[in-house]
């Protein structure tokens, strides 16, 4: 049993090191062509500019719907060649707000169409497909509700489509509320690594990358040729991206063009978003990896697709690693050669070192402070570890489950330096996986105590990351659930209790 534990432990480290090596390979590929900028092969003459439809899918976005529609209407493009589609599946006050705003813009001369579905068949994919059937544009630009596009974004993107082989152009995500709190700062770093390095490395090397569901422009014929929007995964954007590229369409990534968006400010919202992305990537892997393996494309494309779509399986190995650290450490100290503990060091360095280099380079190339990135790196890495229960559960559901319900991420309209209302919270119930996160946090804390007591110094930094990550995620979820429950209780009491701030009563007729 002891030998088995050590073998499983080392295999787990090896798998994580393999994903770390893949991350390093992406970084090296990026550095080789660093500074390149995608440029259109030609530019449309003003009279030849194509008709573009902006699609704004939304569901219960009462705090940001009006802001998004206004921003779309401010985009600078010939008014006779620009259509705005508000694809609203809302069941709350968003519908009234959006409809009123659309009517106002139509009176001002904008071509704004409001489409409201009484059902959510297909969720976001279903809304986009329904809108596409009525869209006037040969190109469609998709924007989620938490984005605020700049006025020149369509003119910047449209000229890439002078090349008839281009099916999609993706812009980089920027952040409206990067400095709001520790959580948003960590999210910004995580997303910057994805958009600065991953996308660029894949695109420049001729491998497949994916449309991110928003801030990208599609050729409508590419969508149709790939089989249209499908809703058998919760990442319809990733699914369509791979199908379109397998059909021969070329994708372009334009990192010098950015569209800012809101980052979730609450742990529950962030975990919900991460769960959907992790689950959807494995659903897409289950759906398409065999097809990709059989496709007449290069081995590098096939290998990259495997690592890209299966990446969230690493969270399951993180959980195994967290569970085995304590018994593994105690077992090996009883061995004849306890210095074998040092085997951890190269494996951890291969994983942690690749993560550190990856995200620091991304921050530097965005013009952010390298020192600030270094100081934020430990908590960002801890957050990534703390997501292991949430994303590991999502990976299992993606591989074996059949649920494709699309759970939206609540938005508050948050912007750095501007106070914003808080989005509606979840039910206030603390989930079983939240309790499991806290349990892992306490277990890793006990492992840390044992590591210090037994002077297993090589293990201390890594165990500390595990303990702090699980405790941060678990306690944040617990605190938010308690706060939500308190808010709901106060609201309930307020609805039934007499007001202590009633308006002055009229003077008595007898006085």
Short mmCIF file of C-alpha atoms in Angstrom, two decimals:
data_model
loop_
_atom_site.label_atom_id
_atom_site.label_comp_id
_atom_site.label_asym_id
_atom_site.label_seq_id
_atom_site.Cartn_x
_atom_site.Cartn_y
_atom_site.Cartn_z
CA UNK A 1 0.00 0.00 0.00
CA UNK A 2 2.82 2.40 0.84
CA UNK A 3 4.53 1.70 -2.47
CA UNK A 4 1.24 2.19 -4.30
CA UNK A 5 0.70 5.57 -2.65
CA UNK A 6 4.16 6.76 -3.69
CA UNK A 7 3.69 5.50 -7.25
CA UNK A 8 0.28 7.20 -7.62
CA UNK A 9 1.73 10.37 -6.10
CA UNK A 10 4.65 10.48 -8.57
CA UNK A 11 2.40 9.65 -11.53
CA UNK A 12 0.11 12.51 -10.50
CA UNK A 13 3.06 14.89 -10.31
CA UNK A 14 4.21 13.63 -13.71
CA UNK A 15 0.84 14.33 -15.35
CA UNK A 16 0.73 17.84 -13.89
CA UNK A 17 4.32 18.40 -15.02
CA UNK A 18 3.27 17.31 -18.53
CA UNK A 19 0.55 19.97 -18.63
CA UNK A 20 3.12 22.41 -17.25
CA UNK A 21 5.50 21.47 -20.06
CA UNK A 22 2.74 22.14 -22.57
CA UNK A 23 2.23 25.57 -21.05
CA UNK A 24 5.97 26.19 -21.37
CA UNK A 25 5.85 25.10 -25.03
CA UNK A 26 3.11 27.65 -25.68
CA UNK A 27 5.19 30.33 -24.00
CA UNK A 28 8.26 29.46 -26.10
CA UNK A 29 6.16 29.49 -29.28
CA UNK A 30 4.83 32.90 -28.30
CA UNK A 31 8.28 34.34 -27.53
CA UNK A 32 9.62 33.25 -30.92
CA UNK A 33 7.16 35.53 -32.71
CA UNK A 34 6.60 38.05 -29.95
CA UNK A 35 5.49 41.45 -31.14
CA UNK A 36 3.84 40.27 -34.35
CA UNK A 37 0.57 41.95 -35.23
CA UNK A 38 -2.18 40.52 -37.39
CA UNK A 39 -2.95 42.82 -40.29
CA UNK A 40 -5.66 42.56 -42.95
CA UNK A 41 -4.56 41.40 -46.39
CA UNK A 42 -6.44 44.37 -47.87
CA UNK A 43 -9.00 46.98 -46.83
CA UNK A 44 -12.54 47.52 -48.01
CA UNK A 45 -13.29 50.74 -49.82
CA UNK A 46 -15.84 52.82 -47.91
CA UNK A 47 -18.48 52.08 -50.53
CA UNK A 48 -17.79 48.34 -50.29
CA UNK A 49 -18.02 47.92 -46.53
CA UNK A 50 -20.13 44.82 -45.76
CA UNK A 51 -23.32 44.84 -43.72
CA UNK A 52 -22.61 43.91 -40.10
CA UNK A 53 -25.11 42.69 -37.50
CA UNK A 54 -24.22 43.19 -33.84
CA UNK A 55 -25.81 40.43 -31.77
CA UNK A 56 -26.39 41.15 -28.07
CA UNK A 57 -27.60 37.94 -26.34
CA UNK A 58 -28.86 38.57 -22.83
CA UNK A 59 -30.81 36.92 -20.04
CA UNK A 60 -31.93 38.86 -16.94
CA UNK A 61 -29.25 41.55 -17.25
CA UNK A 62 -31.19 44.34 -15.60
CA UNK A 63 -28.08 46.16 -14.34
CA UNK A 64 -26.14 46.26 -17.62
CA UNK A 65 -28.62 45.84 -20.50
CA UNK A 66 -29.09 49.55 -21.20
CA UNK A 67 -25.35 50.23 -20.98
CA UNK A 68 -24.59 47.52 -23.55
CA UNK A 69 -27.27 48.61 -26.04
CA UNK A 70 -26.10 52.23 -25.82
CA UNK A 71 -22.49 51.21 -26.39
CA UNK A 72 -23.47 49.14 -29.45
CA UNK A 73 -25.38 52.10 -30.90
CA UNK A 74 -22.31 54.34 -30.46
CA UNK A 75 -20.15 52.14 -32.69
CA UNK A 76 -18.94 54.12 -35.70
CA UNK A 77 -20.00 52.44 -38.93
CA UNK A 78 -22.25 53.48 -41.85
CA UNK A 79 -25.75 53.50 -40.40
CA UNK A 80 -27.23 51.83 -43.48
CA UNK A 81 -24.85 48.87 -43.03
CA UNK A 82 -25.11 48.31 -39.32
CA UNK A 83 -27.86 46.36 -37.58
CA UNK A 84 -28.12 45.81 -33.83
CA UNK A 85 -30.01 42.72 -32.64
CA UNK A 86 -30.98 42.55 -28.98
CA UNK A 87 -31.58 38.84 -28.36
CA UNK A 88 -33.40 38.88 -25.07
CA UNK A 89 -34.55 35.74 -23.25
CA UNK A 90 -35.16 37.63 -19.99
CA UNK A 91 -37.91 36.85 -17.52
CA UNK A 92 -37.40 39.93 -15.31
CA UNK A 93 -37.39 43.70 -15.77
CA UNK A 94 -34.60 43.50 -18.35
CA UNK A 95 -37.18 42.96 -21.09
CA UNK A 96 -38.91 46.28 -20.40
CA UNK A 97 -35.62 48.19 -20.11
CA UNK A 98 -34.20 46.71 -23.31
CA UNK A 99 -37.38 47.14 -25.33
CA UNK A 100 -37.72 50.79 -24.28
CA UNK A 101 -34.09 51.51 -25.14
CA UNK A 102 -34.42 49.89 -28.55
CA UNK A 103 -37.51 51.95 -29.35
CA UNK A 104 -35.68 55.13 -28.36
CA UNK A 105 -32.71 54.31 -30.59
CA UNK A 106 -34.97 53.47 -33.54
CA UNK A 107 -36.52 56.93 -33.23
CA UNK A 108 -32.99 58.34 -33.51
CA UNK A 109 -32.43 56.51 -36.79
CA UNK A 110 -30.56 53.42 -35.63
CA UNK A 111 -31.40 50.01 -37.07
CA UNK A 112 -32.09 48.23 -33.79
CA UNK A 113 -34.14 45.04 -33.61
CA UNK A 114 -35.52 43.67 -30.35
CA UNK A 115 -36.19 39.92 -30.36
CA UNK A 116 -37.68 38.35 -27.25
CA UNK A 117 -38.14 34.61 -26.86
CA UNK A 118 -40.70 33.26 -24.43
CA UNK A 119 -38.53 30.17 -23.90
CA UNK A 120 -34.80 29.46 -23.52
CA UNK A 121 -34.48 26.53 -25.87
CA UNK A 122 -30.77 26.19 -26.62
CA UNK A 123 -29.95 28.98 -24.15
CA UNK A 124 -27.37 31.40 -25.64
CA UNK A 125 -26.71 29.19 -28.67
CA UNK A 126 -30.44 29.04 -29.35
CA UNK A 127 -30.78 32.82 -29.11
CA UNK A 128 -27.85 33.39 -31.48
CA UNK A 129 -29.22 30.86 -33.97
CA UNK A 130 -32.68 32.47 -33.85
CA UNK A 131 -31.17 35.90 -34.42
CA UNK A 132 -29.00 34.64 -37.27
CA UNK A 133 -32.09 33.56 -39.21
CA UNK A 134 -33.23 37.21 -39.31
CA UNK A 135 -29.86 38.96 -39.43
CA UNK A 136 -29.18 41.32 -42.33
CA UNK A 137 -25.40 41.19 -42.04
CA UNK A 138 -23.01 38.92 -43.88
CA UNK A 139 -20.86 39.41 -40.77
CA UNK A 140 -22.02 39.17 -37.15
CA UNK A 141 -20.27 40.70 -34.15
CA UNK A 142 -21.25 39.06 -30.84
CA UNK A 143 -21.13 40.91 -27.51
CA UNK A 144 -22.09 39.56 -24.10
CA UNK A 145 -23.90 41.82 -21.65
CA UNK A 146 -20.85 42.62 -19.51
CA UNK A 147 -18.84 44.15 -22.39
CA UNK A 148 -18.48 47.77 -23.47
CA UNK A 149 -17.10 48.02 -27.03
CA UNK A 150 -15.16 51.04 -28.22
CA UNK A 151 -16.64 53.02 -31.13
CA UNK A 152 -14.02 51.86 -33.62
CA UNK A 153 -14.05 48.13 -32.99
CA UNK A 154 -16.08 47.05 -36.05
CA UNK A 155 -14.04 49.15 -38.46
CA UNK A 156 -10.91 47.62 -36.96
CA UNK A 157 -12.14 44.04 -37.35
CA UNK A 158 -14.09 44.14 -40.60
CA UNK A 159 -11.11 44.50 -42.96
CA UNK A 160 -9.77 41.06 -42.03
CA UNK A 161 -12.71 39.67 -43.98
CA UNK A 162 -11.32 40.94 -47.29
CA UNK A 163 -9.66 37.50 -47.20
CA UNK A 164 -12.44 35.12 -48.22
CA UNK A 165 -10.89 32.26 -46.21
CA UNK A 166 -11.29 34.06 -42.87
CA UNK A 167 -14.26 32.80 -40.90
CA UNK A 168 -13.77 34.52 -37.52
CA UNK A 169 -11.68 37.28 -35.96
CA UNK A 170 -11.30 37.44 -32.18
CA UNK A 171 -10.34 40.55 -30.21
CA UNK A 172 -8.63 40.43 -26.82
CA UNK A 173 -10.62 40.86 -23.62
CA UNK A 174 -9.65 43.80 -21.41
CA UNK A 175 -11.02 44.46 -17.93
CA UNK A 176 -13.34 47.17 -16.62
CA UNK A 177 -12.79 46.38 -12.94
CA UNK A 178 -9.33 44.80 -12.67
CA UNK A 179 -8.53 46.61 -9.41
CA UNK A 180 -11.89 46.08 -7.71
CA UNK A 181 -10.64 43.42 -5.27
CA UNK A 182 -8.17 40.56 -4.85
CA UNK A 183 -10.44 38.19 -6.77
CA UNK A 184 -10.72 40.45 -9.83
CA UNK A 185 -6.98 41.09 -9.84
CA UNK A 186 -6.34 37.34 -9.92
CA UNK A 187 -8.93 36.79 -12.64
CA UNK A 188 -7.37 39.53 -14.76
CA UNK A 189 -3.99 37.79 -14.58
CA UNK A 190 -5.50 34.42 -15.46
CA UNK A 191 -7.37 35.81 -18.46
CA UNK A 192 -4.40 37.88 -19.62
CA UNK A 193 -2.30 34.73 -19.82
CA UNK A 194 -4.97 33.11 -21.96
CA UNK A 195 -5.46 36.08 -24.29
CA UNK A 196 -1.89 37.36 -24.54
CA UNK A 197 0.00 34.07 -24.84
CA UNK A 198 -2.28 31.06 -25.47
CA UNK A 199 -4.37 32.53 -28.26
CA UNK A 200 -1.41 34.23 -29.93
CA UNK A 201 0.83 31.15 -29.77
CA UNK A 202 -1.85 28.89 -31.20
CA UNK A 203 -2.84 31.29 -33.96
CA UNK A 204 0.69 32.21 -35.02
CA UNK A 205 1.77 28.57 -35.16
CA UNK A 206 -1.18 27.53 -37.32
CA UNK A 207 -2.93 25.53 -34.61
CA UNK A 208 -6.60 25.85 -33.72
CA UNK A 209 -7.83 28.39 -31.19
CA UNK A 210 -11.35 29.24 -30.17
CA UNK A 211 -13.83 32.07 -30.36
CA UNK A 212 -14.48 33.16 -26.78
CA UNK A 213 -18.23 33.65 -27.06
CA UNK A 214 -17.99 37.44 -27.29
CA UNK A 215 -15.84 40.27 -28.72
CA UNK A 216 -15.43 38.37 -31.98
CA UNK A 217 -16.75 38.74 -35.50
CA UNK A 218 -18.00 35.83 -37.65
CA UNK A 219 -18.73 35.36 -41.31
CA UNK A 220 -22.28 33.99 -41.37
CA UNK A 221 -21.44 31.49 -44.12
CA UNK A 222 -18.70 30.04 -41.87
CA UNK A 223 -21.24 29.45 -39.11
CA UNK A 224 -23.61 27.75 -41.53
CA UNK A 225 -20.84 25.70 -43.14
CA UNK A 226 -19.76 24.41 -39.72
CA UNK A 227 -23.29 23.23 -38.88
CA UNK A 228 -24.58 26.33 -37.10
CA UNK A 229 -24.88 27.07 -33.41
CA UNK A 230 -25.47 23.86 -31.46
CA UNK A 231 -26.45 23.54 -27.82
CA UNK A 232 -25.29 20.07 -26.83
CA UNK A 233 -22.43 21.63 -24.84
CA UNK A 234 -22.37 24.62 -22.48
CA UNK A 235 -19.45 26.14 -24.42
CA UNK A 236 -21.18 26.56 -27.75
CA UNK A 237 -18.43 29.00 -28.79
CA UNK A 238 -15.62 26.44 -28.42
CA UNK A 239 -17.67 23.74 -30.12
CA UNK A 240 -18.47 25.92 -33.15
CA UNK A 241 -14.85 27.12 -33.35
CA UNK A 242 -13.44 23.63 -33.76
CA UNK A 243 -16.13 22.59 -36.23
CA UNK A 244 -15.52 25.70 -38.34
CA UNK A 245 -11.75 25.21 -38.43
CA UNK A 246 -12.19 21.52 -39.27
CA UNK A 247 -14.38 22.70 -42.17
CA UNK A 248 -11.41 24.70 -43.48
CA UNK A 249 -12.15 28.22 -42.25
CA UNK A 250 -9.23 30.31 -41.05
CA UNK A 251 -9.35 32.15 -37.73
CA UNK A 252 -7.46 35.34 -36.93
CA UNK A 253 -6.51 36.62 -33.50
CA UNK A 254 -6.01 40.38 -33.12
CA UNK A 255 -4.58 40.97 -29.61
CA UNK A 256 -3.87 44.63 -30.33
CA UNK A 257 -7.64 45.17 -30.48
CA UNK A 258 -9.41 44.88 -27.15
CA UNK A 259 -12.92 45.07 -25.76
CA UNK A 260 -13.24 45.65 -21.98
CA UNK A 261 -15.55 43.55 -19.85
CA UNK A 262 -16.62 43.16 -16.25
CA UNK A 263 -14.99 40.49 -14.09
CA UNK A 264 -17.15 38.67 -11.49
CA UNK A 265 -16.65 40.33 -8.09
CA UNK A 266 -18.00 37.47 -5.99
CA UNK A 267 -16.55 34.01 -5.51
CA UNK A 268 -19.88 32.28 -6.20
CA UNK A 269 -20.22 34.02 -9.57
CA UNK A 270 -16.61 33.35 -10.47
CA UNK A 271 -16.91 29.65 -9.59
CA UNK A 272 -20.13 29.36 -11.62
CA UNK A 273 -18.38 30.85 -14.65
CA UNK A 274 -15.33 28.61 -14.21
CA UNK A 275 -17.56 25.56 -13.78
CA UNK A 276 -19.32 26.27 -17.06
CA UNK A 277 -16.06 26.78 -18.96
CA UNK A 278 -14.44 23.65 -17.48
CA UNK A 279 -17.50 21.49 -18.05
CA UNK A 280 -17.99 22.76 -21.58
CA UNK A 281 -14.40 22.15 -22.62
CA UNK A 282 -14.69 18.47 -21.64
CA UNK A 283 -18.09 18.20 -23.34
CA UNK A 284 -16.46 19.55 -26.49
CA UNK A 285 -13.58 17.09 -26.07
CA UNK A 286 -16.05 14.22 -25.76
CA UNK A 287 -17.90 15.43 -28.83
CA UNK A 288 -15.02 16.30 -31.15
CA UNK A 289 -11.67 14.78 -30.15
CA UNK A 290 -12.22 11.56 -32.09
CA UNK A 291 -13.29 13.59 -35.11
CA UNK A 292 -10.20 15.78 -34.78
CA UNK A 293 -7.95 12.71 -34.45
CA UNK A 294 -9.34 11.32 -37.73
CA UNK A 295 -9.27 14.65 -39.59
CA UNK A 296 -6.67 15.27 -42.34
CA UNK A 297 -4.82 17.89 -40.27
CA UNK A 298 -1.30 18.01 -38.87
CA UNK A 299 -0.19 16.17 -35.74
CA UNK A 300 0.61 19.49 -34.07
CA UNK A 301 -3.03 20.58 -34.50
CA UNK A 302 -4.26 17.27 -33.08
CA UNK A 303 -1.87 17.39 -30.11
CA UNK A 304 -2.74 20.99 -29.31
CA UNK A 305 -6.46 20.23 -29.52
CA UNK A 306 -5.99 17.40 -27.01
CA UNK A 307 -4.15 19.57 -24.50
CA UNK A 308 -6.52 22.50 -25.03
CA UNK A 309 -9.75 20.54 -24.61
CA UNK A 310 -8.53 18.22 -21.84
CA UNK A 311 -6.68 20.84 -19.80
CA UNK A 312 -9.30 20.95 -17.04
CA UNK A 313 -8.64 17.29 -16.21
CA UNK A 314 -5.54 18.61 -14.42
CA UNK A 315 -7.84 19.77 -11.59
CA UNK A 316 -8.68 16.15 -10.79
CA UNK A 317 -4.97 15.38 -10.48
CA UNK A 318 -4.58 18.41 -8.22
CA UNK A 319 -7.16 16.90 -5.87
CA UNK A 320 -5.33 13.57 -5.86
CA UNK A 321 -2.09 15.40 -5.16
CA UNK A 322 -3.64 17.31 -2.26
CA UNK A 323 -5.05 14.12 -0.75
CA UNK A 324 -1.78 12.16 -1.01
CA UNK A 325 0.68 14.76 0.24
CA UNK A 326 0.35 13.90 3.93
CA UNK A 327 0.57 10.06 3.69
CA UNK A 328 3.28 10.31 1.05
CA UNK A 329 5.37 12.61 3.22
CA UNK A 330 5.02 10.38 6.30
CA UNK A 331 5.72 7.17 4.35
CA UNK A 332 8.86 8.44 2.70
CA UNK A 333 10.30 9.73 5.95
CA UNK A 334 10.25 6.13 7.21
CA UNK A 335 12.13 4.88 4.17
CA UNK A 336 15.79 4.02 4.18
CA UNK A 337 16.53 7.03 1.99
CA UNK A 338 14.29 9.93 3.16
CA UNK A 339 16.15 12.26 0.79
CA UNK A 340 13.78 10.86 -1.85
CA UNK A 341 11.49 13.65 -0.65
CA UNK A 342 13.58 15.88 -2.90
CA UNK A 343 12.00 14.16 -5.92
CA UNK A 344 9.13 16.59 -5.41
CA UNK A 345 11.28 19.58 -6.25
CA UNK A 346 11.83 19.10 -10.03
CA UNK A 347 8.19 18.11 -10.56
CA UNK A 348 6.87 21.12 -8.68
CA UNK A 349 9.35 23.46 -10.35
CA UNK A 350 8.30 22.19 -13.78
CA UNK A 351 4.70 23.01 -12.94
CA UNK A 352 5.00 26.15 -10.80
CA UNK A 353 7.89 27.58 -12.81
CA UNK A 354 5.98 27.36 -16.06
CA UNK A 355 2.97 29.05 -14.44
CA UNK A 356 5.09 31.89 -13.05
CA UNK A 357 6.90 32.59 -16.33
CA UNK A 358 3.67 32.32 -18.33
CA UNK A 359 1.74 34.95 -16.39
CA UNK A 360 4.62 37.32 -15.70
CA UNK A 361 5.45 37.52 -19.41
CA UNK A 362 1.79 38.20 -20.18
CA UNK A 363 1.65 41.07 -17.68
CA UNK A 364 4.91 42.55 -18.94
CA UNK A 365 3.75 42.50 -22.56
CA UNK A 366 0.54 44.27 -21.57
CA UNK A 367 2.58 47.03 -20.00
CA UNK A 368 1.66 46.10 -16.44
CA UNK A 369 4.15 46.28 -13.57
CA UNK A 370 6.29 43.13 -13.43
CA UNK A 371 6.88 43.61 -9.71
CA UNK A 372 3.16 43.88 -9.10
CA UNK A 373 2.63 40.70 -11.11
CA UNK A 374 5.26 38.89 -9.03
CA UNK A 375 3.60 39.94 -5.76
CA UNK A 376 0.18 38.84 -7.00
CA UNK A 377 1.39 35.55 -8.41
CA UNK A 378 1.19 33.46 -5.18
CA UNK A 379 -2.44 34.32 -4.48
CA UNK A 380 -3.32 33.76 -8.15
CA UNK A 381 -1.69 30.33 -8.04
CA UNK A 382 -3.43 29.56 -4.76
CA UNK A 383 -6.77 30.57 -6.31
CA UNK A 384 -6.13 28.20 -9.22
CA UNK A 385 -5.48 25.35 -6.78
CA UNK A 386 -8.53 26.28 -4.72
CA UNK A 387 -10.73 25.85 -7.79
CA UNK A 388 -9.78 22.17 -8.03
CA UNK A 389 -12.98 20.89 -6.38
CA UNK A 390 -15.22 23.17 -8.45
CA UNK A 391 -13.50 22.57 -11.79
CA UNK A 392 -12.70 18.92 -11.13
CA UNK A 393 -16.40 18.31 -10.52
CA UNK A 394 -17.13 20.18 -13.77
CA UNK A 395 -14.63 18.02 -15.66
CA UNK A 396 -16.33 14.83 -14.46
CA UNK A 397 -19.75 16.21 -15.42
CA UNK A 398 -18.40 17.22 -18.82
CA UNK A 399 -16.99 13.76 -19.50
CA UNK A 400 -19.86 11.67 -18.23
CA UNK A 401 -22.92 13.86 -17.68
CA UNK A 402 -25.64 14.92 -20.08
CA UNK A 403 -26.73 18.20 -18.48
CA UNK A 404 -26.33 21.19 -20.83
CA UNK A 405 -28.11 23.88 -18.82
CA UNK A 406 -26.42 27.23 -19.41
CA UNK A 407 -25.97 29.09 -16.10
CA UNK A 408 -25.35 32.80 -16.65
CA UNK A 409 -22.79 34.76 -14.67
CA UNK A 410 -24.43 37.61 -12.69
CA UNK A 411 -23.27 41.12 -13.65
CA UNK A 412 -23.26 44.26 -11.54
CA UNK A 413 -21.99 46.88 -14.00
CA UNK A 414 -18.78 47.24 -11.98
CA UNK A 415 -16.09 49.62 -13.28
CA UNK A 416 -12.89 50.56 -11.45
CA UNK A 417 -13.38 53.75 -9.47
CA UNK A 418 -17.18 53.74 -9.81
CA UNK A 419 -19.57 52.28 -7.26
CA UNK A 420 -21.98 49.76 -8.74
CA UNK A 421 -24.98 47.88 -7.36
CA UNK A 422 -24.37 44.27 -6.38
CA UNK A 423 -25.85 41.55 -8.59
CA UNK A 424 -28.52 39.31 -7.23
CA UNK A 425 -26.92 36.56 -5.16
CA UNK A 426 -27.62 32.87 -5.29
CA UNK A 427 -30.01 31.17 -2.91
CA UNK A 428 -27.71 31.54 0.10
CA UNK A 429 -27.32 27.79 0.56
CA UNK A 430 -23.80 26.56 1.10
CA UNK A 431 -23.13 23.74 -1.34
CA UNK A 432 -21.58 20.39 -0.50
CA UNK A 433 -18.63 21.15 -2.74
CA UNK A 434 -18.07 24.36 -0.77
CA UNK A 435 -17.83 22.25 2.36
CA UNK A 436 -15.42 19.93 0.54
CA UNK A 437 -13.20 22.89 -0.37
CA UNK A 438 -13.06 23.94 3.25
CA UNK A 439 -12.36 20.33 4.24
CA UNK A 440 -9.43 20.16 1.84
CA UNK A 441 -8.22 23.48 3.24
CA UNK A 442 -8.21 22.14 6.81
CA UNK A 443 -6.59 18.88 5.71
CA UNK A 444 -3.81 20.71 3.84
CA UNK A 445 -3.34 22.98 6.87
CA UNK A 446 -2.79 19.88 9.02
CA UNK A 447 -0.34 18.62 6.37
CA UNK A 448 1.49 21.93 6.62
CA UNK A 449 1.78 21.58 10.39
CA UNK A 450 3.21 18.08 10.00
CA UNK A 451 5.65 19.26 7.33
CA UNK A 452 6.97 21.96 9.65
CA UNK A 453 7.09 19.62 12.66
CA UNK A 454 9.03 17.00 10.71
CA UNK A 455 11.22 19.64 9.04
CA UNK A 456 10.14 18.59 5.56
CA UNK A 457 11.08 22.03 4.31
CA UNK A 458 10.98 21.12 0.62
CA UNK A 459 7.26 20.43 0.91
CA UNK A 460 6.30 23.53 2.92
CA UNK A 461 5.94 26.13 0.09
CA UNK A 462 3.75 23.84 -1.98
CA UNK A 463 1.57 22.64 0.90
CA UNK A 464 1.14 26.27 1.93
CA UNK A 465 -0.20 27.10 -1.56
CA UNK A 466 -2.68 24.22 -1.35
CA UNK A 467 -3.88 25.13 2.14
CA UNK A 468 -4.29 28.84 1.41
CA UNK A 469 -6.01 28.19 -1.94
CA UNK A 470 -8.64 25.81 -0.62
CA UNK A 471 -9.26 27.96 2.48
CA UNK A 472 -9.59 31.14 0.38
CA UNK A 473 -12.13 29.63 -2.01
CA UNK A 474 -14.01 27.67 0.67
CA UNK A 475 -14.25 30.48 3.22
CA UNK A 476 -15.20 33.07 0.58
CA UNK A 477 -18.09 30.87 -0.52
CA UNK A 478 -19.21 30.32 3.07
CA UNK A 479 -19.09 34.04 3.92
CA UNK A 480 -21.06 34.95 0.79
CA UNK A 481 -23.69 32.31 1.58
CA UNK A 482 -24.09 33.64 5.14
CA UNK A 483 -24.30 37.23 3.90
CA UNK A 484 -26.88 36.26 1.30
CA UNK A 485 -28.94 34.43 3.90
CA UNK A 486 -28.80 37.46 6.17
CA UNK A 487 -29.85 39.76 3.34
CA UNK A 488 -32.79 37.52 2.46
CA UNK A 489 -33.85 37.37 6.11
CA UNK A 490 -33.68 41.16 6.45
CA UNK A 491 -35.70 41.57 3.26
CA UNK A 492 -38.31 39.16 4.54
CA UNK A 493 -38.58 41.00 7.85
CA UNK A 494 -38.76 44.32 6.08
CA UNK A 495 -41.63 43.13 3.94
CA UNK A 496 -43.74 42.23 7.01
CA UNK A 497 -42.64 44.72 9.67
CA UNK A 498 -44.21 48.17 10.00
CA UNK A 499 -42.11 50.93 8.50
CA UNK A 500 -40.09 53.06 10.89
CA UNK A 501 -39.75 55.75 8.23
CA UNK A 502 -43.37 56.34 7.28
CA UNK A 503 -44.38 59.60 5.73
CA UNK A 504 -45.92 62.27 8.10
CA UNK A 505 -49.55 61.56 8.87
CA UNK A 506 -52.11 64.20 7.92
CA UNK A 507 -53.21 66.46 10.79
CA UNK A 508 -56.25 65.19 12.68
CA UNK A 509 -59.57 66.83 11.81
CA UNK A 510 -60.26 67.18 15.55
CA UNK A 511 -57.26 69.35 16.31
#
